[in-house]
Amino acid sequence: MKNFITWSLATSFLLFWNYTTGQTDSIYTEFRNIELDTSVRYGKLDNGLTYYLLKNDSPPNMIRFELIVKAGHINEGKDQLEYAHLLEHLLASSTRQYPDVRGYLKKIGGYSNASISDRYSRYFVEIPSTNKAAIEAGLGLLYDKANPGNVWSKEKIDIERQAIEGEGRTLSPNQRWRSNTTITQVLENRGYPVLNQDKNLANLKNFKPNALKRFYHDWYRPDLEAVMIVGDIKLDSLEYKIREQFSSLSLNDDQQDKKIISPKDFHIELTGENRFSTIIDSAANSLNLEIVQLTRNMDREPKNAKELSSTFIQQLFRLMVASKASIFRNQYDPPFEYLNSNYGKIFLPDSQLEATSMSLTLESNALADQKKSFLRAIKAWKQLQFGLEKEDLVQAKVKLEASLQDDTQSSELSQQFINHFIYGKAMLIAPNQKNIISEILQNIQLRDVLDYAERNWNLSKNTNFVFFKPPGVNEPSPDMIKSWLKEIDTIPHEPLPKMATISSLAATLKNAKNEKLQVEKWETNEIGVTTIDLAKGIKIIMKPTKPQNDIFQNRISLRAFRPIELPLDKPLDYLAAVHAPQVIQNMGAGSYDKFEITRFEREKNISINFSNTYENQLIDGNFTLDELPEFFGLFYLYLTKPRDSQKGFDDWKDKKKMELKGHSIRGSKSFLHDKIYASWYPQVPVLELSDLDKLSKKHYIDSWETYFEGIENYTFILTGDFDTDILKEKLLYILSKFPIDNDRLKNEFFKLEFPFEKMHKRLECKNIDQVYTNIYFPVKVPTEIKTKIELELLSQALHERIYERLRNGSYSPRATGEWVDFKNGIYAFRIEFDSALGNERFMKNEALDVFRKLKNNGVDMEWLNTTISNKVQSYERKLNSFGYLDFWQDYLHFKLENGIDPIPGILNYGTLMEYFIEMKDIKKAAHKYMQENHIQVFQTYPEKHKT
């Protein structure tokens, strides 16, 4: 029978119970540690090695093998700085029995990776369980990594040293420096070793082989190691194999004498005092203040229900603050640049601290203006602290419970094992254990969260104020900051402003009047693609596929494109038209600003984005069938009623200025590719700082209305989880409501011609600290399917060889192949890599040597057979389902844009790849198409750097 124990909320004495088949098997009191579930096969060998085994079918037919070693940065001696990282690189790529780990796994359809943290090193391998060698391969790899008997050549060590140096370089060096400096200021003199990247890399350059051997010998030992295997496994036989194989690992006498570092060592001290520091930033153009408020992270090692309750209260508070902070972020002039309520887990080491960071700019050098900006930001902080409501808690509980209950993937379960092994954190993986989550969350009240906030989210203690200032700018003193904080405490707290909401936009189409679009042609072909040709040059292409998982059920993706029609002969008009989509989306549509629209999209689970390439106007969207009217209502509103907002325009203009000055945070290398395209097509105007002052808001709005308002000539590609007949009827009805510009139907569209010639360009970019090299090898080739397959295989071979060779000097070198001018049959192999200043010439020569050797030697039979097999399997998976990647959308877009029948490629690709590609074909293609006659080299240097 069920056992119930009542408790008092005031004293928080809770009892939690598990349900299995309706009966209580055990009772979880608040102080009783939560034991491992019986579904987990857990044990320790006589030599101290720990193992965790769990049968799991998500993802199906896969096995995940992990080796965790309690050896990270905090284990490094003074002469071993960065050697834990180096050892992780070496073991990830090569061991005694597996000299080419990635190459071996590729042959059996597997994948591997590794990572390093302060406390531990992590190695994982994923192998399909359908492969008979899976268990032996996975265990063999883990055993080899766990055994400190591996030896590497000087050349191999040098390659991985250079790769780590490459990791240290970044697209935004100033932002990286500021981030690292803030972390240093936060952690200094708190009893924890602070990672100094420059010092560590200097030690890595001055490599000491014996220091690496000593680290390897001291810390890679069975009593500090754990084997974790999750997936499609047989527990009994696998446990037997582990005991048989890993028991041979020995613990030496000198290892036993080595002091083991426990999770309680290097405890970060929080004294309650605030800290103030000032850093000179020569790249800054204003005074910036980083505020980091610290508290203990309750989620590091909870072991029982009482500790889990404290953990959940902390997590709920952080979720509520993150949600509420959007009220302030969603302004054109927010009181702070950003607020991160999860800063501690993301940026601070060892999971000891939770923290909130706030960044704000104090524009003026006048103290009164600085005070005004500071008080405005802290007022917002206080509003967040005291403005949390019951509805916020309800939403946070739903979000937190979903994230905790949905830990079903093998990778997520492995992470739970790691936390248990490293910190002793309780694992909740079985359904009866997960009832504890619901019980605890149900009993957390708003008062609990507010009490936590009052105790732990207080700027008067454990808060760091770090100023970054340009030379010659004065910052307020610590005493001044303290007095301002006291002043804000005397000001009554204002309630949080309410966010405006959009209930629906479906009605925007109801009153729209337009002539019904006539269907000129309608057919479904043998690959399941439905094509509907409408009047006015409009096409609808539909291809339904099944979703990869529940997340994508009923999701529909839209890609619309049409040839671009912009005035190249009028530079300012061209620039206004190119950037009009960005400006309009930053201003909003109808009476709604961009923040109201963003919230509406989030609530309706839809998205829409307008953009341009050099040759196309693009519209990308995502929605469900139920929300289709809302999606097209928003689409229609953008086309017909772009919002005229001075604040939105000024905000876009300020951000664009920061970008052009090199001060924005770069999330990709697109800024480098933009410079390459400008070299290819010098006739195309490029936006400069001076142009921003010449172009008014009216320029952009007029361009939008001229070039974007109608839907004529658009091809709409819809892919995802839908019924074609139902979707077709809805689309025909809705698109008939949209405006058509009949004059544009008669226009001719320009086409850029790729410069098929040798080029060597030195490019420059602001705020970079390395050289980025892109080498193109354009060549004219036939465009039939077999040639495309040969080029695809050669591109793959080139990438693998470039990655292996250029890792000695680059973090992530890569090679690809792309059609730079399909209509003229011009394909280009491309090699891309970063390098340290001064090393770019050597790296370029290495890349050319790889290219030439592949051209002359081709590939071997084993590589060809393995690669073909993997590509055929991957292709079949892509054809039959969609998820985060959508094969059909990209495939149909490319084919239709270039006027190619999509049917032969689908029907013939697999057959040609598997049965009609031979060694002689690849060798012949390499000799024929890997040409340097029109080689193009682009090297991007820091601005004004002298080579």
Short mmCIF file of C-alpha atoms in Angstrom, two decimals, residues 623-932:
data_model
loop_
_atom_site.label_atom_id
_atom_site.label_comp_id
_atom_site.label_asym_id
_atom_site.label_seq_id
_atom_site.Cartn_x
_atom_site.Cartn_y
_atom_site.Cartn_z
CA PHE A 623 5.17 27.10 -39.72
CA THR A 624 2.57 24.41 -39.05
CA LEU A 625 -0.57 23.90 -41.10
CA ASP A 626 -2.67 25.26 -38.22
CA GLU A 627 -0.64 28.47 -38.14
CA LEU A 628 -0.48 28.87 -41.91
CA PRO A 629 -2.92 31.85 -41.88
CA GLU A 630 -0.76 33.59 -39.24
CA PHE A 631 2.42 33.02 -41.25
CA PHE A 632 0.97 34.37 -44.49
CA GLY A 633 -0.75 37.19 -42.61
CA LEU A 634 2.65 38.35 -41.39
CA PHE A 635 4.15 37.78 -44.84
CA TYR A 636 1.41 39.92 -46.40
CA LEU A 637 1.82 42.67 -43.79
CA TYR A 638 5.56 42.95 -44.48
CA LEU A 639 4.99 43.23 -48.25
CA THR A 640 2.17 45.74 -48.16
CA LYS A 641 2.76 47.80 -44.99
CA PRO A 642 6.44 48.11 -44.08
CA ARG A 643 6.70 50.11 -40.87
CA ASP A 644 8.18 53.60 -41.03
CA SER A 645 10.14 53.70 -37.76
CA GLN A 646 12.94 56.18 -37.14
CA LYS A 647 14.04 54.28 -34.02
CA GLY A 648 14.18 51.03 -35.95
CA PHE A 649 16.14 52.64 -38.76
CA ASP A 650 18.62 54.35 -36.41
CA ASP A 651 19.12 51.07 -34.53
CA TRP A 652 19.92 49.20 -37.77
CA LYS A 653 22.24 51.98 -38.89
CA ASP A 654 24.17 52.01 -35.59
CA LYS A 655 24.63 48.23 -35.70
CA LYS A 656 25.73 48.33 -39.32
CA LYS A 657 28.32 50.98 -38.44
CA MET A 658 29.68 48.74 -35.67
CA GLU A 659 29.85 45.87 -38.14
CA LEU A 660 31.70 47.89 -40.78
CA LYS A 661 34.15 49.11 -38.13
CA GLY A 662 34.85 45.52 -37.14
CA HIS A 663 33.42 45.91 -33.62
CA SER A 664 30.47 43.54 -33.87
CA ILE A 665 30.65 39.93 -32.71
CA ARG A 666 31.14 37.65 -35.71
CA GLY A 667 29.27 34.38 -35.66
CA SER A 668 30.54 33.11 -39.03
CA LYS A 669 33.09 33.73 -41.76
CA SER A 670 30.55 35.31 -44.10
CA PHE A 671 32.34 38.67 -43.81
CA LEU A 672 35.41 37.02 -45.42
CA HIS A 673 33.39 35.52 -48.26
CA ASP A 674 31.77 38.91 -48.90
CA LYS A 675 35.21 40.31 -49.60
CA ILE A 676 35.96 37.47 -52.02
CA TYR A 677 32.70 38.04 -53.89
CA ALA A 678 33.56 41.73 -54.14
CA SER A 679 36.83 40.73 -55.82
CA TRP A 680 34.96 38.51 -58.28
CA TYR A 681 32.32 41.09 -59.11
CA PRO A 682 33.83 44.58 -58.76
CA GLN A 683 30.89 46.01 -60.72
CA VAL A 684 28.61 45.25 -57.78
CA PRO A 685 28.50 48.12 -55.23
CA VAL A 686 29.59 47.33 -51.66
CA LEU A 687 28.28 49.21 -48.64
CA GLU A 688 30.85 51.50 -47.02
CA LEU A 689 30.63 53.70 -43.94
CA SER A 690 30.26 56.79 -46.09
CA ASP A 691 27.22 55.28 -47.84
CA LEU A 692 25.32 54.96 -44.55
CA ASP A 693 25.18 58.75 -44.22
CA LYS A 694 23.99 59.16 -47.80
CA LEU A 695 21.13 56.71 -47.62
CA SER A 696 17.98 57.85 -45.84
CA LYS A 697 15.19 55.78 -44.37
CA LYS A 698 13.04 56.76 -47.34
CA HIS A 699 15.60 55.20 -49.72
CA TYR A 700 15.09 51.79 -48.13
CA ILE A 701 11.31 52.00 -47.89
CA ASP A 702 11.04 53.10 -51.52
CA SER A 703 13.33 50.24 -52.59
CA TRP A 704 11.23 47.75 -50.65
CA GLU A 705 8.04 48.95 -52.31
CA THR A 706 9.70 48.94 -55.74
CA TYR A 707 11.48 45.60 -55.66
CA PHE A 708 9.80 43.44 -53.02
CA GLU A 709 6.11 44.27 -52.80
CA GLY A 710 4.68 41.71 -55.27
CA ILE A 711 5.00 37.92 -55.47
CA GLU A 712 5.24 37.66 -59.27
CA ASN A 713 7.99 35.35 -60.60
CA TYR A 714 8.48 33.67 -57.22
CA THR A 715 8.98 29.93 -56.99
CA PHE A 716 7.63 28.68 -53.64
CA ILE A 717 9.20 25.42 -52.40
CA LEU A 718 7.38 23.75 -49.52
CA THR A 719 8.85 20.73 -47.75
CA GLY A 720 8.06 18.95 -44.51
CA ASP A 721 5.24 17.02 -42.85
CA PHE A 722 2.00 17.78 -44.69
CA ASP A 723 -0.75 16.43 -46.93
CA THR A 724 -0.22 17.84 -50.42
CA ASP A 725 -3.92 18.12 -51.33
CA ILE A 726 -4.82 20.01 -48.15
CA LEU A 727 -1.85 22.35 -48.37
CA LYS A 728 -2.39 23.01 -52.08
CA GLU A 729 -5.94 24.34 -51.60
CA LYS A 730 -4.92 26.63 -48.78
CA LEU A 731 -1.97 28.02 -50.74
CA LEU A 732 -3.99 28.72 -53.90
CA TYR A 733 -6.54 30.64 -51.87
CA ILE A 734 -4.03 32.65 -49.82
CA LEU A 735 -1.56 33.52 -52.59
CA SER A 736 -4.43 34.93 -54.66
CA LYS A 737 -4.70 37.64 -52.00
CA PHE A 738 -1.13 38.85 -52.49
CA PRO A 739 -0.18 41.85 -54.66
CA ILE A 740 1.24 41.38 -58.17
CA ASP A 741 3.41 43.91 -60.01
CA ASN A 742 2.57 43.32 -63.67
CA ASP A 743 5.31 45.67 -64.89
CA ARG A 744 8.03 43.54 -63.33
CA LEU A 745 6.90 40.55 -65.38
CA LYS A 746 8.45 42.14 -68.47
CA ASN A 747 11.84 42.98 -66.95
CA GLU A 748 15.09 41.26 -67.80
CA PHE A 749 17.24 40.03 -64.89
CA PHE A 750 20.98 40.53 -64.80
CA LYS A 751 23.35 37.60 -64.52
CA LEU A 752 26.86 37.89 -63.11
CA GLU A 753 29.64 36.14 -65.02
CA PHE A 754 32.23 34.35 -62.91
CA PRO A 755 35.81 35.57 -63.64
CA PHE A 756 37.36 32.39 -65.05
CA GLU A 757 40.95 33.59 -64.65
CA LYS A 758 43.94 33.47 -62.32
CA MET A 759 43.74 35.76 -59.32
CA HIS A 760 45.86 36.46 -56.25
CA LYS A 761 44.37 39.01 -53.91
CA ARG A 762 45.49 40.42 -50.58
CA LEU A 763 42.39 41.46 -48.65
CA GLU A 764 42.20 43.32 -45.35
CA CYS A 765 39.76 43.22 -42.47
CA LYS A 766 39.35 45.11 -39.19
CA ASN A 767 39.65 43.39 -35.82
CA ILE A 768 41.25 40.08 -36.79
CA ASP A 769 44.54 38.66 -35.49
CA GLN A 770 45.36 35.97 -38.05
CA VAL A 771 45.38 35.27 -41.78
CA TYR A 772 42.43 33.62 -43.52
CA THR A 773 43.30 31.89 -46.78
CA ASN A 774 40.82 30.70 -49.41
CA ILE A 775 42.17 28.94 -52.51
CA TYR A 776 39.83 28.23 -55.43
CA PHE A 777 40.61 25.91 -58.34
CA PRO A 778 37.90 26.72 -60.93
CA VAL A 779 37.55 24.39 -63.90
CA LYS A 780 35.00 23.85 -66.67
CA VAL A 781 33.31 20.48 -66.37
CA PRO A 782 30.34 18.59 -67.86
CA THR A 783 27.20 18.92 -65.72
CA GLU A 784 25.91 15.36 -66.09
CA ILE A 785 25.28 13.26 -62.98
CA LYS A 786 28.26 10.92 -63.10
CA THR A 787 30.72 13.80 -63.32
CA LYS A 788 29.01 15.47 -60.35
CA ILE A 789 29.47 12.30 -58.32
CA GLU A 790 33.15 12.08 -59.26
CA LEU A 791 33.63 15.71 -58.21
CA GLU A 792 31.79 15.07 -54.94
CA LEU A 793 34.08 12.15 -54.12
CA LEU A 794 37.21 14.11 -55.02
CA SER A 795 36.04 17.01 -52.83
CA GLN A 796 35.57 14.59 -49.93
CA ALA A 797 39.02 13.11 -50.46
CA LEU A 798 40.55 16.58 -50.66
CA HIS A 799 38.86 17.64 -47.42
CA GLU A 800 40.12 14.63 -45.48
CA ARG A 801 43.68 15.14 -46.67
CA ILE A 802 43.61 18.90 -46.08
CA TYR A 803 42.24 18.39 -42.58
CA GLU A 804 44.95 15.91 -41.66
CA ARG A 805 47.83 17.89 -43.19
CA LEU A 806 46.87 21.46 -42.30
CA ARG A 807 45.95 20.75 -38.69
CA ASN A 808 49.64 21.50 -38.19
CA GLY A 809 48.99 25.24 -38.10
CA SER A 810 45.21 25.58 -38.39
CA TYR A 811 42.36 24.71 -36.04
CA SER A 812 39.74 23.77 -38.62
CA PRO A 813 41.09 23.56 -42.17
CA ARG A 814 38.58 22.32 -44.71
CA ALA A 815 38.05 21.71 -48.38
CA THR A 816 34.83 21.70 -50.38
CA GLY A 817 33.62 21.75 -53.93
CA GLU A 818 31.04 24.16 -55.28
CA TRP A 819 29.48 25.35 -58.50
CA VAL A 820 30.61 28.95 -58.87
CA ASP A 821 28.83 29.32 -62.24
CA PHE A 822 26.68 26.31 -63.00
CA LYS A 823 25.16 27.62 -66.22
CA ASN A 824 28.62 27.97 -67.70
CA GLY A 825 29.75 24.66 -66.21
CA ILE A 826 32.35 26.13 -63.83
CA TYR A 827 33.06 24.10 -60.73
CA ALA A 828 35.70 24.98 -58.12
CA PHE A 829 37.51 22.97 -55.50
CA ARG A 830 38.06 25.25 -52.51
CA ILE A 831 40.58 25.02 -49.66
CA GLU A 832 40.01 27.21 -46.61
CA PHE A 833 42.17 27.62 -43.51
CA ASP A 834 43.29 30.06 -40.86
CA SER A 835 46.93 30.50 -39.84
CA ALA A 836 49.10 32.54 -37.53
CA LEU A 837 50.58 35.72 -38.98
CA GLY A 838 53.82 34.81 -40.73
CA ASN A 839 52.84 31.18 -41.30
CA GLU A 840 50.42 31.72 -44.19
CA ARG A 841 52.95 31.11 -46.99
CA PHE A 842 54.04 27.77 -45.53
CA MET A 843 50.42 26.74 -45.04
CA LYS A 844 49.49 27.72 -48.59
CA ASN A 845 52.33 25.62 -49.97
CA GLU A 846 51.23 22.69 -47.83
CA ALA A 847 47.69 23.02 -49.19
CA LEU A 848 48.92 23.10 -52.79
CA ASP A 849 51.05 20.03 -52.15
CA VAL A 850 48.00 18.12 -50.87
CA PHE A 851 45.99 19.18 -53.93
CA ARG A 852 48.72 18.09 -56.34
CA LYS A 853 49.28 14.73 -54.67
CA LEU A 854 45.59 13.92 -54.81
CA LYS A 855 45.55 14.86 -58.49
CA ASN A 856 48.54 12.64 -59.26
CA ASN A 857 47.86 9.69 -56.96
CA GLY A 858 44.08 9.58 -56.70
CA VAL A 859 42.49 7.48 -53.93
CA ASP A 860 42.87 3.84 -52.89
CA MET A 861 40.22 1.15 -53.34
CA GLU A 862 39.48 0.76 -49.63
CA TRP A 863 38.84 4.50 -49.23
CA LEU A 864 36.62 4.57 -52.32
CA ASN A 865 34.49 1.60 -51.23
CA THR A 866 34.06 2.93 -47.69
CA THR A 867 33.20 6.45 -48.82
CA ILE A 868 30.71 5.27 -51.42
CA SER A 869 28.99 3.02 -48.87
CA ASN A 870 28.72 5.85 -46.32
CA LYS A 871 27.44 8.33 -48.89
CA VAL A 872 24.77 5.97 -50.19
CA GLN A 873 23.50 5.30 -46.66
CA SER A 874 23.53 9.01 -45.79
CA TYR A 875 21.75 9.86 -49.04
CA GLU A 876 18.97 7.38 -48.39
CA ARG A 877 18.41 8.79 -44.88
CA LYS A 878 18.22 12.34 -46.24
CA LEU A 879 15.73 11.38 -48.92
CA ASN A 880 13.22 9.86 -46.55
CA SER A 881 13.03 12.30 -43.64
CA PHE A 882 13.72 15.86 -42.61
CA GLY A 883 14.79 17.58 -39.40
CA TYR A 884 17.31 20.31 -38.63
CA LEU A 885 18.66 19.72 -42.15
CA ASP A 886 16.27 19.77 -45.08
CA PHE A 887 17.76 18.00 -48.09
CA TRP A 888 14.76 18.48 -50.36
CA GLN A 889 14.55 22.23 -49.96
CA ASP A 890 18.17 22.82 -50.93
CA TYR A 891 18.11 20.18 -53.67
CA LEU A 892 14.97 21.52 -55.35
CA HIS A 893 16.12 25.12 -55.04
CA PHE A 894 19.42 24.39 -56.80
CA LYS A 895 17.81 22.34 -59.56
CA LEU A 896 14.96 24.75 -60.26
CA GLU A 897 17.12 27.85 -60.10
CA ASN A 898 19.42 26.38 -62.73
CA GLY A 899 16.66 24.92 -64.90
CA ILE A 900 17.55 21.27 -64.24
CA ASP A 901 15.06 18.42 -64.15
CA PRO A 902 15.23 17.15 -60.51
CA ILE A 903 14.06 13.61 -61.35
CA PRO A 904 17.24 12.00 -62.84
CA GLY A 905 19.42 13.11 -59.94
CA ILE A 906 17.17 11.39 -57.40
CA LEU A 907 16.57 8.22 -59.41
CA ASN A 908 20.14 7.70 -60.56
CA TYR A 909 22.42 9.06 -57.82
CA GLY A 910 22.46 5.99 -55.57
CA THR A 911 22.77 3.51 -58.41
CA LEU A 912 25.54 5.42 -60.15
CA MET A 913 27.41 5.98 -56.89
CA GLU A 914 27.20 2.36 -55.79
CA TYR A 915 27.62 0.46 -59.05
CA PHE A 916 29.15 2.66 -61.74
CA ILE A 917 32.01 4.53 -60.05
CA GLU A 918 35.36 2.77 -60.36
CA MET A 919 38.92 3.60 -59.39
CA LYS A 920 39.82 4.44 -62.96
CA ASP A 921 36.95 6.96 -63.13
CA ILE A 922 38.20 8.84 -60.04
CA LYS A 923 41.80 8.78 -61.23
CA LYS A 924 40.78 10.08 -64.64
CA ALA A 925 38.56 12.78 -63.10
CA ALA A 926 41.37 13.89 -60.77
CA HIS A 927 43.79 14.34 -63.67
CA LYS A 928 41.19 16.08 -65.78
CA TYR A 929 39.45 18.40 -63.30
CA MET A 930 41.97 19.15 -60.55
CA GLN A 931 43.58 22.01 -62.48
CA GLU A 932 45.60 25.05 -61.39
#
